[in-house]
Amino acid sequence: MAKNRFSESHGILGLTVDGDWNAGFDSDSIDMAKYNHACVLIIGDANLAGDAVIKVWGGATAGAKTGAATFAYRYAGGNVGSASSDVFDAVLTSAALTTTSGSMDSRVTVIEFEAADLNVSNTQYRYATLEVSAAGTAGTCDIIAILS
């Protein structure tokens, strides 16, 4: 029997279910007060189309989008369930990631940032909110965060 369960030592948050890639949306906010690192998983459905822009915003309160933070990201090499679904591209960084639907439909995209990355223009923000622009044309995605 496990002595220290992962779910007891890490925060696991569902941020978005069926986020509309066409209309754009904001995820639920992450309170980083007790955590140093966030690993955010975005899982696009098979119908995801269009090139939306993803941003991670820092804010003093939940839902506030005051300063855009720079974050790291990686795309899975293949669709969920395929042999290459657990092989990820090289880590890149962005403050405004223009996605390509071919990299995200039926795939996992990983976004990672530190609480310290929410220091924008010398202001440290407590909350992080993911924004998906309305530049996509179809499909939905789910977003989960794992915090440590």
mmCIF file of N, CA and C in Angstrom:
data_model
loop_
_atom_site.group_PDB
_atom_site.id
_atom_site.type_symbol
_atom_site.label_atom_id
_atom_site.label_comp_id
_atom_site.label_asym_id
_atom_site.label_seq_id
_atom_site.Cartn_x
_atom_site.Cartn_y
_atom_site.Cartn_z
ATOM 1 N N MET A 1 0.851 -1.182 0.000
ATOM 2 C CA MET A 1 0.000 0.000 0.000
ATOM 3 C C MET A 1 0.890 1.236 0.000
ATOM 4 N N ALA A 2 0.551 2.195 -0.812
ATOM 5 C CA ALA A 2 1.343 3.429 -0.920
ATOM 6 C C ALA A 2 1.286 4.216 0.384
ATOM 7 N N LYS A 3 2.444 4.689 0.810
ATOM 8 C CA LYS A 3 2.506 5.494 2.032
ATOM 9 C C LYS A 3 2.193 6.956 1.737
ATOM 10 N N ASN A 4 2.593 7.402 0.563
ATOM 11 C CA ASN A 4 2.353 8.790 0.181
ATOM 12 C C ASN A 4 1.719 8.806 -1.202
ATOM 13 N N ARG A 5 0.434 8.996 -1.238
ATOM 14 C CA ARG A 5 -0.261 9.017 -2.510
ATOM 15 C C ARG A 5 0.003 10.340 -3.233
ATOM 16 N N PHE A 6 0.141 10.221 -4.544
ATOM 17 C CA PHE A 6 0.400 11.392 -5.379
ATOM 18 C C PHE A 6 -0.667 12.457 -5.159
ATOM 19 N N SER A 7 -1.929 12.039 -5.081
ATOM 20 C CA SER A 7 -3.038 12.986 -4.922
ATOM 21 C C SER A 7 -3.045 13.673 -3.563
ATOM 22 N N GLU A 8 -2.268 13.151 -2.611
ATOM 23 C CA GLU A 8 -2.164 13.786 -1.299
ATOM 24 C C GLU A 8 -1.012 14.783 -1.226
ATOM 25 N N SER A 9 -0.077 14.658 -2.138
ATOM 26 C CA SER A 9 1.087 15.553 -2.106
ATOM 27 C C SER A 9 1.085 16.577 -3.244
ATOM 28 N N HIS A 10 0.140 16.466 -4.157
ATOM 29 C CA HIS A 10 0.041 17.372 -5.289
ATOM 30 C C HIS A 10 -1.394 17.867 -5.433
ATOM 31 N N GLY A 11 -1.525 19.058 -5.971
ATOM 32 C CA GLY A 11 -2.856 19.550 -6.308
ATOM 33 C C GLY A 11 -3.242 19.054 -7.686
ATOM 34 N N ILE A 12 -4.460 18.576 -7.830
ATOM 35 C CA ILE A 12 -4.967 18.119 -9.126
ATOM 36 C C ILE A 12 -6.286 18.836 -9.361
ATOM 37 N N LEU A 13 -6.314 19.660 -10.394
ATOM 38 C CA LEU A 13 -7.480 20.502 -10.644
ATOM 39 C C LEU A 13 -8.012 20.314 -12.057
ATOM 40 N N GLY A 14 -9.300 20.137 -12.177
ATOM 41 C CA GLY A 14 -9.955 20.217 -13.482
ATOM 42 C C GLY A 14 -10.230 21.688 -13.752
ATOM 43 N N LEU A 15 -9.658 22.237 -14.816
ATOM 44 C CA LEU A 15 -9.812 23.669 -15.106
ATOM 45 C C LEU A 15 -10.887 23.968 -16.138
ATOM 46 N N THR A 16 -11.075 23.056 -17.087
ATOM 47 C CA THR A 16 -12.052 23.279 -18.157
ATOM 48 C C THR A 16 -12.531 21.940 -18.688
ATOM 49 N N VAL A 17 -13.837 21.829 -18.901
ATOM 50 C CA VAL A 17 -14.423 20.673 -19.576
ATOM 51 C C VAL A 17 -15.139 21.199 -20.819
ATOM 52 N N ASP A 18 -14.813 20.635 -21.950
ATOM 53 C CA ASP A 18 -15.438 21.019 -23.224
ATOM 54 C C ASP A 18 -15.293 22.513 -23.513
ATOM 55 N N GLY A 19 -14.086 23.046 -23.319
ATOM 56 C CA GLY A 19 -13.817 24.436 -23.668
ATOM 57 C C GLY A 19 -13.996 24.641 -25.163
ATOM 58 N N ASP A 20 -14.786 25.620 -25.553
ATOM 59 C CA ASP A 20 -15.151 25.854 -26.945
ATOM 60 C C ASP A 20 -14.009 26.529 -27.702
ATOM 61 N N TRP A 21 -13.322 25.768 -28.545
ATOM 62 C CA TRP A 21 -12.165 26.253 -29.296
ATOM 63 C C TRP A 21 -12.558 27.354 -30.274
ATOM 64 N N ASN A 22 -13.799 27.350 -30.730
ATOM 65 C CA ASN A 22 -14.281 28.345 -31.677
ATOM 66 C C ASN A 22 -14.597 29.669 -30.975
ATOM 67 N N ALA A 23 -15.322 29.625 -29.882
ATOM 68 C CA ALA A 23 -15.740 30.843 -29.173
ATOM 69 C C ALA A 23 -14.630 31.417 -28.298
ATOM 70 N N GLY A 24 -13.655 30.584 -27.914
ATOM 71 C CA GLY A 24 -12.631 31.009 -26.971
ATOM 72 C C GLY A 24 -13.182 30.975 -25.554
ATOM 73 N N PHE A 25 -12.284 30.927 -24.576
ATOM 74 C CA PHE A 25 -12.718 30.829 -23.183
ATOM 75 C C PHE A 25 -11.541 31.080 -22.244
ATOM 76 N N ASP A 26 -11.876 31.303 -20.983
ATOM 77 C CA ASP A 26 -10.901 31.361 -19.900
ATOM 78 C C ASP A 26 -11.104 30.132 -19.026
ATOM 79 N N SER A 27 -10.010 29.534 -18.580
ATOM 80 C CA SER A 27 -10.109 28.399 -17.667
ATOM 81 C C SER A 27 -10.441 28.903 -16.263
ATOM 82 N N ASP A 28 -10.783 27.980 -15.385
ATOM 83 C CA ASP A 28 -10.827 28.337 -13.973
ATOM 84 C C ASP A 28 -9.415 28.762 -13.581
ATOM 85 N N SER A 29 -9.305 29.573 -12.559
ATOM 86 C CA SER A 29 -7.998 30.069 -12.119
ATOM 87 C C SER A 29 -7.319 29.074 -11.183
ATOM 88 N N ILE A 30 -6.001 29.121 -11.183
ATOM 89 C CA ILE A 30 -5.176 28.312 -10.291
ATOM 90 C C ILE A 30 -4.636 29.233 -9.201
ATOM 91 N N ASP A 31 -4.893 28.894 -7.944
ATOM 92 C CA ASP A 31 -4.318 29.632 -6.819
ATOM 93 C C ASP A 31 -2.954 29.018 -6.536
ATOM 94 N N MET A 32 -1.886 29.736 -6.852
ATOM 95 C CA MET A 32 -0.521 29.223 -6.711
ATOM 96 C C MET A 32 0.075 29.478 -5.327
ATOM 97 N N ALA A 33 -0.730 29.955 -4.365
ATOM 98 C CA ALA A 33 -0.211 30.321 -3.046
ATOM 99 C C ALA A 33 0.515 29.174 -2.349
ATOM 100 N N LYS A 34 0.053 27.942 -2.525
ATOM 101 C CA LYS A 34 0.660 26.792 -1.843
ATOM 102 C C LYS A 34 1.546 25.956 -2.763
ATOM 103 N N TYR A 35 1.760 26.412 -3.992
ATOM 104 C CA TYR A 35 2.477 25.596 -4.968
ATOM 105 C C TYR A 35 3.589 26.399 -5.645
ATOM 106 N N ASN A 36 4.607 25.666 -6.103
ATOM 107 C CA ASN A 36 5.721 26.287 -6.810
ATOM 108 C C ASN A 36 5.658 26.060 -8.315
ATOM 109 N N HIS A 37 4.983 24.990 -8.737
ATOM 110 C CA HIS A 37 5.024 24.577 -10.141
ATOM 111 C C HIS A 37 3.646 24.125 -10.604
ATOM 112 N N ALA A 38 3.309 24.466 -11.828
ATOM 113 C CA ALA A 38 2.071 23.985 -12.450
ATOM 114 C C ALA A 38 2.397 23.267 -13.756
ATOM 115 N N CYS A 39 1.821 22.087 -13.912
ATOM 116 C CA CYS A 39 1.885 21.328 -15.162
ATOM 117 C C CYS A 39 0.445 21.238 -15.655
ATOM 118 N N VAL A 40 0.157 21.878 -16.776
ATOM 119 C CA VAL A 40 -1.196 21.967 -17.299
ATOM 120 C C VAL A 40 -1.298 21.092 -18.548
ATOM 121 N N LEU A 41 -2.283 20.214 -18.558
ATOM 122 C CA LEU A 41 -2.494 19.311 -19.683
ATOM 123 C C LEU A 41 -3.735 19.746 -20.443
ATOM 124 N N ILE A 42 -3.574 19.991 -21.729
ATOM 125 C CA ILE A 42 -4.695 20.347 -22.597
ATOM 126 C C ILE A 42 -4.905 19.181 -23.555
ATOM 127 N N ILE A 43 -6.128 18.664 -23.580
ATOM 128 C CA ILE A 43 -6.434 17.517 -24.425
ATOM 129 C C ILE A 43 -7.505 17.947 -25.424
ATOM 130 N N GLY A 44 -7.122 18.023 -26.683
ATOM 131 C CA GLY A 44 -8.051 18.457 -27.727
ATOM 132 C C GLY A 44 -8.849 17.297 -28.283
ATOM 133 N N ASP A 45 -10.099 17.555 -28.665
ATOM 134 C CA ASP A 45 -10.892 16.501 -29.285
ATOM 135 C C ASP A 45 -10.514 16.356 -30.762
ATOM 136 N N ALA A 46 -11.072 15.340 -31.412
ATOM 137 C CA ALA A 46 -10.725 15.036 -32.807
ATOM 138 C C ALA A 46 -11.177 16.113 -33.780
ATOM 139 N N ASN A 47 -12.105 16.981 -33.367
ATOM 140 C CA ASN A 47 -12.637 18.019 -34.256
ATOM 141 C C ASN A 47 -11.935 19.363 -34.119
ATOM 142 N N LEU A 48 -10.917 19.441 -33.273
ATOM 143 C CA LEU A 48 -10.234 20.712 -33.029
ATOM 144 C C LEU A 48 -9.667 21.264 -34.341
ATOM 145 N N ALA A 49 -10.000 22.512 -34.651
ATOM 146 C CA ALA A 49 -9.533 23.130 -35.895
ATOM 147 C C ALA A 49 -9.289 24.610 -35.662
ATOM 148 N N GLY A 50 -8.411 25.170 -36.445
ATOM 149 C CA GLY A 50 -8.104 26.589 -36.331
ATOM 150 C C GLY A 50 -6.982 26.833 -35.339
ATOM 151 N N ASP A 51 -6.361 27.974 -35.481
ATOM 152 C CA ASP A 51 -5.146 28.284 -34.730
ATOM 153 C C ASP A 51 -5.426 29.304 -33.628
ATOM 154 N N ALA A 52 -5.894 28.808 -32.493
ATOM 155 C CA ALA A 52 -6.162 29.673 -31.343
ATOM 156 C C ALA A 52 -4.850 30.108 -30.689
ATOM 157 N N VAL A 53 -4.914 31.165 -29.897
ATOM 158 C CA VAL A 53 -3.760 31.657 -29.140
ATOM 159 C C VAL A 53 -4.010 31.353 -27.663
ATOM 160 N N ILE A 54 -3.024 30.750 -27.019
ATOM 161 C CA ILE A 54 -3.124 30.416 -25.601
ATOM 162 C C ILE A 54 -2.199 31.331 -24.819
ATOM 163 N N LYS A 55 -2.726 31.905 -23.746
ATOM 164 C CA LYS A 55 -1.940 32.742 -22.839
ATOM 165 C C LYS A 55 -2.154 32.270 -21.413
ATOM 166 N N VAL A 56 -1.141 32.465 -20.588
ATOM 167 C CA VAL A 56 -1.248 32.265 -19.145
ATOM 168 C C VAL A 56 -1.187 33.644 -18.516
ATOM 169 N N TRP A 57 -2.271 34.032 -17.864
ATOM 170 C CA TRP A 57 -2.365 35.356 -17.248
ATOM 171 C C TRP A 57 -2.162 35.251 -15.746
ATOM 172 N N GLY A 58 -1.432 36.196 -15.186
ATOM 173 C CA GLY A 58 -1.326 36.334 -13.745
ATOM 174 C C GLY A 58 -2.292 37.402 -13.275
ATOM 175 N N GLY A 59 -2.830 37.206 -12.069
ATOM 176 C CA GLY A 59 -3.748 38.190 -11.503
ATOM 177 C C GLY A 59 -3.740 38.121 -9.988
ATOM 178 N N ALA A 60 -4.146 39.188 -9.347
ATOM 179 C CA ALA A 60 -4.178 39.252 -7.885
ATOM 180 C C ALA A 60 -5.374 38.500 -7.313
ATOM 181 N N THR A 61 -6.407 38.278 -8.129
ATOM 182 C CA THR A 61 -7.598 37.557 -7.694
ATOM 183 C C THR A 61 -7.964 36.520 -8.746
ATOM 184 N N ALA A 62 -8.784 35.568 -8.355
ATOM 185 C CA ALA A 62 -9.234 34.551 -9.300
ATOM 186 C C ALA A 62 -9.976 35.216 -10.455
ATOM 187 N N GLY A 63 -9.612 34.844 -11.678
ATOM 188 C CA GLY A 63 -10.258 35.391 -12.867
ATOM 189 C C GLY A 63 -9.627 36.656 -13.414
ATOM 190 N N ALA A 64 -8.793 37.312 -12.605
ATOM 191 C CA ALA A 64 -8.139 38.541 -13.075
ATOM 192 C C ALA A 64 -7.059 38.181 -14.092
ATOM 193 N N LYS A 65 -6.999 38.952 -15.170
ATOM 194 C CA LYS A 65 -5.987 38.746 -16.208
ATOM 195 C C LYS A 65 -5.222 40.056 -16.359
ATOM 196 N N THR A 66 -4.177 40.208 -15.525
ATOM 197 C CA THR A 66 -3.464 41.476 -15.435
ATOM 198 C C THR A 66 -2.163 41.486 -16.225
ATOM 199 N N GLY A 67 -1.385 40.419 -16.125
ATOM 200 C CA GLY A 67 -0.105 40.357 -16.827
ATOM 201 C C GLY A 67 0.103 38.998 -17.456
ATOM 202 N N ALA A 68 0.460 38.972 -18.744
ATOM 203 C CA ALA A 68 0.706 37.701 -19.445
ATOM 204 C C ALA A 68 2.082 37.169 -19.064
ATOM 205 N N ALA A 69 2.124 35.921 -18.624
ATOM 206 C CA ALA A 69 3.369 35.284 -18.196
ATOM 207 C C ALA A 69 3.961 34.448 -19.322
ATOM 208 N N THR A 70 5.266 34.304 -19.307
ATOM 209 C CA THR A 70 5.949 33.400 -20.234
ATOM 210 C C THR A 70 5.895 31.992 -19.647
ATOM 211 N N PHE A 71 5.619 31.011 -20.483
ATOM 212 C CA PHE A 71 5.490 29.623 -20.033
ATOM 213 C C PHE A 71 6.200 28.697 -21.005
ATOM 214 N N ALA A 72 6.464 27.483 -20.541
ATOM 215 C CA ALA A 72 7.051 26.447 -21.388
ATOM 216 C C ALA A 72 5.923 25.568 -21.926
ATOM 217 N N TYR A 73 6.125 25.009 -23.120
ATOM 218 C CA TYR A 73 5.104 24.113 -23.677
ATOM 219 C C TYR A 73 5.751 23.036 -24.527
ATOM 220 N N ARG A 74 5.012 21.935 -24.684
ATOM 221 C CA ARG A 74 5.419 20.813 -25.526
ATOM 222 C C ARG A 74 4.169 20.166 -26.109
ATOM 223 N N TYR A 75 4.285 19.697 -27.335
ATOM 224 C CA TYR A 75 3.207 18.959 -27.978
ATOM 225 C C TYR A 75 3.521 17.466 -27.960
ATOM 226 N N ALA A 76 2.488 16.628 -27.779
ATOM 227 C CA ALA A 76 2.661 15.185 -27.918
ATOM 228 C C ALA A 76 2.928 14.865 -29.377
ATOM 229 N N GLY A 77 3.698 13.821 -29.606
ATOM 230 C CA GLY A 77 4.078 13.445 -30.960
ATOM 231 C C GLY A 77 3.009 12.714 -31.738
ATOM 232 N N GLY A 78 1.940 12.267 -31.053
ATOM 233 C CA GLY A 78 0.888 11.537 -31.757
ATOM 234 C C GLY A 78 -0.433 11.617 -31.024
ATOM 235 N N ASN A 79 -1.458 11.106 -31.651
ATOM 236 C CA ASN A 79 -2.802 11.120 -31.068
ATOM 237 C C ASN A 79 -2.865 10.264 -29.816
ATOM 238 N N VAL A 80 -3.787 10.600 -28.924
ATOM 239 C CA VAL A 80 -4.014 9.817 -27.725
ATOM 240 C C VAL A 80 -4.280 8.372 -28.131
ATOM 241 N N GLY A 81 -3.603 7.436 -27.490
ATOM 242 C CA GLY A 81 -3.766 6.015 -27.794
ATOM 243 C C GLY A 81 -2.787 5.478 -28.811
ATOM 244 N N SER A 82 -2.054 6.355 -29.497
ATOM 245 C CA SER A 82 -1.080 5.887 -30.490
ATOM 246 C C SER A 82 0.264 5.618 -29.807
ATOM 247 N N ALA A 83 1.136 4.938 -30.523
ATOM 248 C CA ALA A 83 2.448 4.593 -29.969
ATOM 249 C C ALA A 83 3.293 5.824 -29.658
ATOM 250 N N SER A 84 3.054 6.936 -30.345
ATOM 251 C CA SER A 84 3.870 8.134 -30.120
ATOM 252 C C SER A 84 3.169 9.172 -29.237
ATOM 253 N N SER A 85 2.078 8.792 -28.588
ATOM 254 C CA SER A 85 1.346 9.757 -27.753
ATOM 255 C C SER A 85 2.120 10.150 -26.500
ATOM 256 N N ASP A 86 3.116 9.341 -26.118
ATOM 257 C CA ASP A 86 3.914 9.669 -24.937
ATOM 258 C C ASP A 86 5.299 10.211 -25.294
ATOM 259 N N VAL A 87 5.482 10.583 -26.549
ATOM 260 C CA VAL A 87 6.723 11.197 -27.009
ATOM 261 C C VAL A 87 6.424 12.672 -27.269
ATOM 262 N N PHE A 88 7.145 13.546 -26.578
ATOM 263 C CA PHE A 88 6.851 14.974 -26.687
ATOM 264 C C PHE A 88 7.947 15.717 -27.434
ATOM 265 N N ASP A 89 7.543 16.787 -28.140
ATOM 266 C CA ASP A 89 8.491 17.652 -28.833
ATOM 267 C C ASP A 89 9.416 18.327 -27.826
ATOM 268 N N ALA A 90 10.392 19.047 -28.334
ATOM 269 C CA ALA A 90 11.300 19.812 -27.483
ATOM 270 C C ALA A 90 10.523 20.900 -26.742
ATOM 271 N N VAL A 91 11.041 21.289 -25.591
ATOM 272 C CA VAL A 91 10.418 22.355 -24.802
ATOM 273 C C VAL A 91 10.701 23.701 -25.456
ATOM 274 N N LEU A 92 9.640 24.473 -25.665
ATOM 275 C CA LEU A 92 9.744 25.832 -26.185
ATOM 276 C C LEU A 92 9.057 26.759 -25.197
ATOM 277 N N THR A 93 9.243 28.061 -25.357
ATOM 278 C CA THR A 93 8.592 29.023 -24.463
ATOM 279 C C THR A 93 7.820 30.060 -25.264
ATOM 280 N N SER A 94 6.806 30.621 -24.600
ATOM 281 C CA SER A 94 5.978 31.641 -25.240
ATOM 282 C C SER A 94 5.201 32.391 -24.174
ATOM 283 N N ALA A 95 4.782 33.597 -24.499
ATOM 284 C CA ALA A 95 3.821 34.328 -23.674
ATOM 285 C C ALA A 95 2.482 34.406 -24.397
ATOM 286 N N ALA A 96 2.463 33.996 -25.667
ATOM 287 C CA ALA A 96 1.240 33.984 -26.483
ATOM 288 C C ALA A 96 1.420 32.904 -27.548
ATOM 289 N N LEU A 97 1.063 31.675 -27.207
ATOM 290 C CA LEU A 97 1.290 30.519 -28.070
ATOM 291 C C LEU A 97 0.213 30.431 -29.140
ATOM 292 N N THR A 98 0.603 30.633 -30.398
ATOM 293 C CA THR A 98 -0.318 30.418 -31.511
ATOM 294 C C THR A 98 -0.259 28.936 -31.854
ATOM 295 N N THR A 99 -1.344 28.251 -31.592
ATOM 296 C CA THR A 99 -1.388 26.808 -31.777
ATOM 297 C C THR A 99 -1.686 26.458 -33.228
ATOM 298 N N THR A 100 -1.413 25.222 -33.567
ATOM 299 C CA THR A 100 -1.844 24.688 -34.857
ATOM 300 C C THR A 100 -2.723 23.490 -34.549
ATOM 301 N N SER A 101 -3.878 23.431 -35.149
ATOM 302 C CA SER A 101 -4.823 22.365 -34.820
ATOM 303 C C SER A 101 -4.225 20.987 -35.089
ATOM 304 N N GLY A 102 -3.344 20.873 -36.060
ATOM 305 C CA GLY A 102 -2.711 19.587 -36.343
ATOM 306 C C GLY A 102 -1.832 19.102 -35.211
ATOM 307 N N SER A 103 -1.370 20.030 -34.365
ATOM 308 C CA SER A 103 -0.556 19.659 -33.207
ATOM 309 C C SER A 103 -1.403 19.395 -31.975
ATOM 310 N N MET A 104 -2.698 19.711 -32.048
ATOM 311 C CA MET A 104 -3.518 19.639 -30.836
ATOM 312 C C MET A 104 -4.742 18.742 -30.940
ATOM 313 N N ASP A 105 -5.249 18.462 -32.148
ATOM 314 C CA ASP A 105 -6.452 17.630 -32.230
ATOM 315 C C ASP A 105 -6.121 16.189 -31.847
ATOM 316 N N SER A 106 -6.884 15.656 -30.906
ATOM 317 C CA SER A 106 -6.703 14.294 -30.369
ATOM 318 C C SER A 106 -5.348 14.104 -29.693
ATOM 319 N N ARG A 107 -4.728 15.192 -29.280
ATOM 320 C CA ARG A 107 -3.398 15.112 -28.677
ATOM 321 C C ARG A 107 -3.349 15.844 -27.347
ATOM 322 N N VAL A 108 -2.257 15.603 -26.624
ATOM 323 C CA VAL A 108 -2.011 16.287 -25.356
ATOM 324 C C VAL A 108 -0.974 17.377 -25.596
ATOM 325 N N THR A 109 -1.264 18.551 -25.083
ATOM 326 C CA THR A 109 -0.294 19.649 -25.059
ATOM 327 C C THR A 109 0.014 19.929 -23.605
ATOM 328 N N VAL A 110 1.284 20.052 -23.277
ATOM 329 C CA VAL A 110 1.713 20.316 -21.903
ATOM 330 C C VAL A 110 2.195 21.754 -21.813
ATOM 331 N N ILE A 111 1.667 22.477 -20.834
ATOM 332 C CA ILE A 111 2.120 23.829 -20.512
ATOM 333 C C ILE A 111 2.629 23.797 -19.078
ATOM 334 N N GLU A 112 3.822 24.354 -18.848
ATOM 335 C CA GLU A 112 4.381 24.372 -17.497
ATOM 336 C C GLU A 112 4.893 25.758 -17.152
ATOM 337 N N PHE A 113 4.711 26.108 -15.886
ATOM 338 C CA PHE A 113 5.255 27.366 -15.383
ATOM 339 C C PHE A 113 5.449 27.273 -13.878
ATOM 340 N N GLU A 114 6.312 28.123 -13.387
ATOM 341 C CA GLU A 114 6.578 28.231 -11.956
ATOM 342 C C GLU A 114 5.745 29.377 -11.390
ATOM 343 N N ALA A 115 5.491 29.331 -10.090
ATOM 344 C CA ALA A 115 4.804 30.457 -9.448
ATOM 345 C C ALA A 115 5.591 31.739 -9.683
ATOM 346 N N ALA A 116 6.921 31.639 -9.679
ATOM 347 C CA ALA A 116 7.775 32.813 -9.901
ATOM 348 C C ALA A 116 7.581 33.416 -11.291
ATOM 349 N N ASP A 117 7.114 32.605 -12.259
ATOM 350 C CA ASP A 117 6.855 33.119 -13.607
ATOM 351 C C ASP A 117 5.656 34.058 -13.647
ATOM 352 N N LEU A 118 4.857 34.047 -12.582
ATOM 353 C CA LEU A 118 3.712 34.961 -12.497
ATOM 354 C C LEU A 118 4.140 36.340 -11.998
ATOM 355 N N ASN A 119 5.450 36.555 -11.911
ATOM 356 C CA ASN A 119 5.984 37.885 -11.612
ATOM 357 C C ASN A 119 6.129 38.599 -12.956
ATOM 358 N N VAL A 120 5.186 39.496 -13.223
ATOM 359 C CA VAL A 120 5.143 40.207 -14.495
ATOM 360 C C VAL A 120 5.316 41.694 -14.208
ATOM 361 N N SER A 121 6.303 42.299 -14.855
ATOM 362 C CA SER A 121 6.600 43.731 -14.656
ATOM 363 C C SER A 121 6.792 44.059 -13.178
ATOM 364 N N ASN A 122 7.545 43.194 -12.503
ATOM 365 C CA ASN A 122 7.895 43.362 -11.081
ATOM 366 C C ASN A 122 6.707 43.293 -10.133
ATOM 367 N N THR A 123 5.634 42.670 -10.557
ATOM 368 C CA THR A 123 4.498 42.407 -9.678
ATOM 369 C C THR A 123 4.272 40.906 -9.637
ATOM 370 N N GLN A 124 4.316 40.332 -8.420
ATOM 371 C CA GLN A 124 4.095 38.898 -8.254
ATOM 372 C C GLN A 124 2.595 38.637 -8.100
ATOM 373 N N TYR A 125 2.045 37.853 -9.019
ATOM 374 C CA TYR A 125 0.629 37.522 -8.980
ATOM 375 C C TYR A 125 0.421 36.146 -8.358
ATOM 376 N N ARG A 126 -0.701 35.992 -7.676
ATOM 377 C CA ARG A 126 -1.016 34.747 -6.970
ATOM 378 C C ARG A 126 -1.795 33.767 -7.845
ATOM 379 N N TYR A 127 -2.621 34.262 -8.731
ATOM 380 C CA TYR A 127 -3.511 33.416 -9.521
ATOM 381 C C TYR A 127 -3.067 33.347 -10.975
ATOM 382 N N ALA A 128 -3.270 32.170 -11.573
ATOM 383 C CA ALA A 128 -3.002 31.979 -13.002
ATOM 384 C C ALA A 128 -4.294 31.549 -13.690
ATOM 385 N N THR A 129 -4.566 32.144 -14.849
ATOM 386 C CA THR A 129 -5.739 31.804 -15.649
ATOM 387 C C THR A 129 -5.289 31.577 -17.081
ATOM 388 N N LEU A 130 -5.670 30.438 -17.660
ATOM 389 C CA LEU A 130 -5.379 30.183 -19.070
ATOM 390 C C LEU A 130 -6.476 30.785 -19.926
ATOM 391 N N GLU A 131 -6.057 31.455 -20.975
ATOM 392 C CA GLU A 131 -6.987 32.044 -21.929
ATOM 393 C C GLU A 131 -6.772 31.384 -23.278
ATOM 394 N N VAL A 132 -7.851 30.940 -23.896
ATOM 395 C CA VAL A 132 -7.816 30.427 -25.259
ATOM 396 C C VAL A 132 -8.608 31.415 -26.101
ATOM 397 N N SER A 133 -7.960 31.994 -27.103
ATOM 398 C CA SER A 133 -8.607 33.020 -27.927
ATOM 399 C C SER A 133 -9.711 32.417 -28.789
ATOM 400 N N ALA A 134 -10.485 33.266 -29.418
ATOM 401 C CA ALA A 134 -11.575 32.840 -30.302
ATOM 402 C C ALA A 134 -11.103 32.639 -31.739
ATOM 403 N N ALA A 135 -9.800 32.433 -31.943
ATOM 404 C CA ALA A 135 -9.263 32.275 -33.298
ATOM 405 C C ALA A 135 -9.404 30.851 -33.828
ATOM 406 N N GLY A 136 -9.782 29.902 -32.965
ATOM 407 C CA GLY A 136 -10.043 28.547 -33.435
ATOM 408 C C GLY A 136 -11.353 28.513 -34.202
ATOM 409 N N THR A 137 -11.601 27.424 -34.923
ATOM 410 C CA THR A 137 -12.811 27.360 -35.742
ATOM 411 C C THR A 137 -13.753 26.228 -35.363
ATOM 412 N N ALA A 138 -13.273 25.225 -34.634
ATOM 413 C CA ALA A 138 -14.148 24.105 -34.268
ATOM 414 C C ALA A 138 -13.490 23.270 -33.181
ATOM 415 N N GLY A 139 -14.320 22.502 -32.484
ATOM 416 C CA GLY A 139 -13.828 21.543 -31.515
ATOM 417 C C GLY A 139 -13.844 22.052 -30.086
ATOM 418 N N THR A 140 -13.494 21.138 -29.183
ATOM 419 C CA THR A 140 -13.416 21.457 -27.758
ATOM 420 C C THR A 140 -12.148 20.855 -27.172
ATOM 421 N N CYS A 141 -11.837 21.290 -25.960
ATOM 422 C CA CYS A 141 -10.701 20.713 -25.256
ATOM 423 C C CYS A 141 -11.010 20.660 -23.769
ATOM 424 N N ASP A 142 -10.296 19.795 -23.076
ATOM 425 C CA ASP A 142 -10.358 19.694 -21.616
ATOM 426 C C ASP A 142 -8.987 20.108 -21.085
ATOM 427 N N ILE A 143 -8.992 20.727 -19.895
ATOM 428 C CA ILE A 143 -7.745 21.196 -19.300
ATOM 429 C C ILE A 143 -7.672 20.735 -17.851
ATOM 430 N N ILE A 144 -6.539 20.127 -17.491
ATOM 431 C CA ILE A 144 -6.281 19.645 -16.145
ATOM 432 C C ILE A 144 -4.951 20.211 -15.693
ATOM 433 N N ALA A 145 -4.855 20.610 -14.425
ATOM 434 C CA ALA A 145 -3.582 21.099 -13.880
ATOM 435 C C ALA A 145 -3.112 20.181 -12.756
ATOM 436 N N ILE A 146 -1.819 19.916 -12.739
ATOM 437 C CA ILE A 146 -1.174 19.179 -11.655
ATOM 438 C C ILE A 146 -0.184 20.143 -11.007
ATOM 439 N N LEU A 147 -0.336 20.349 -9.706
ATOM 440 C CA LEU A 147 0.436 21.366 -8.999
ATOM 441 C C LEU A 147 1.371 20.718 -7.988
ATOM 442 N N SER A 148 2.576 21.261 -7.891
ATOM 443 C CA SER A 148 3.527 20.772 -6.894
ATOM 444 C C SER A 148 4.253 21.933 -6.252
#
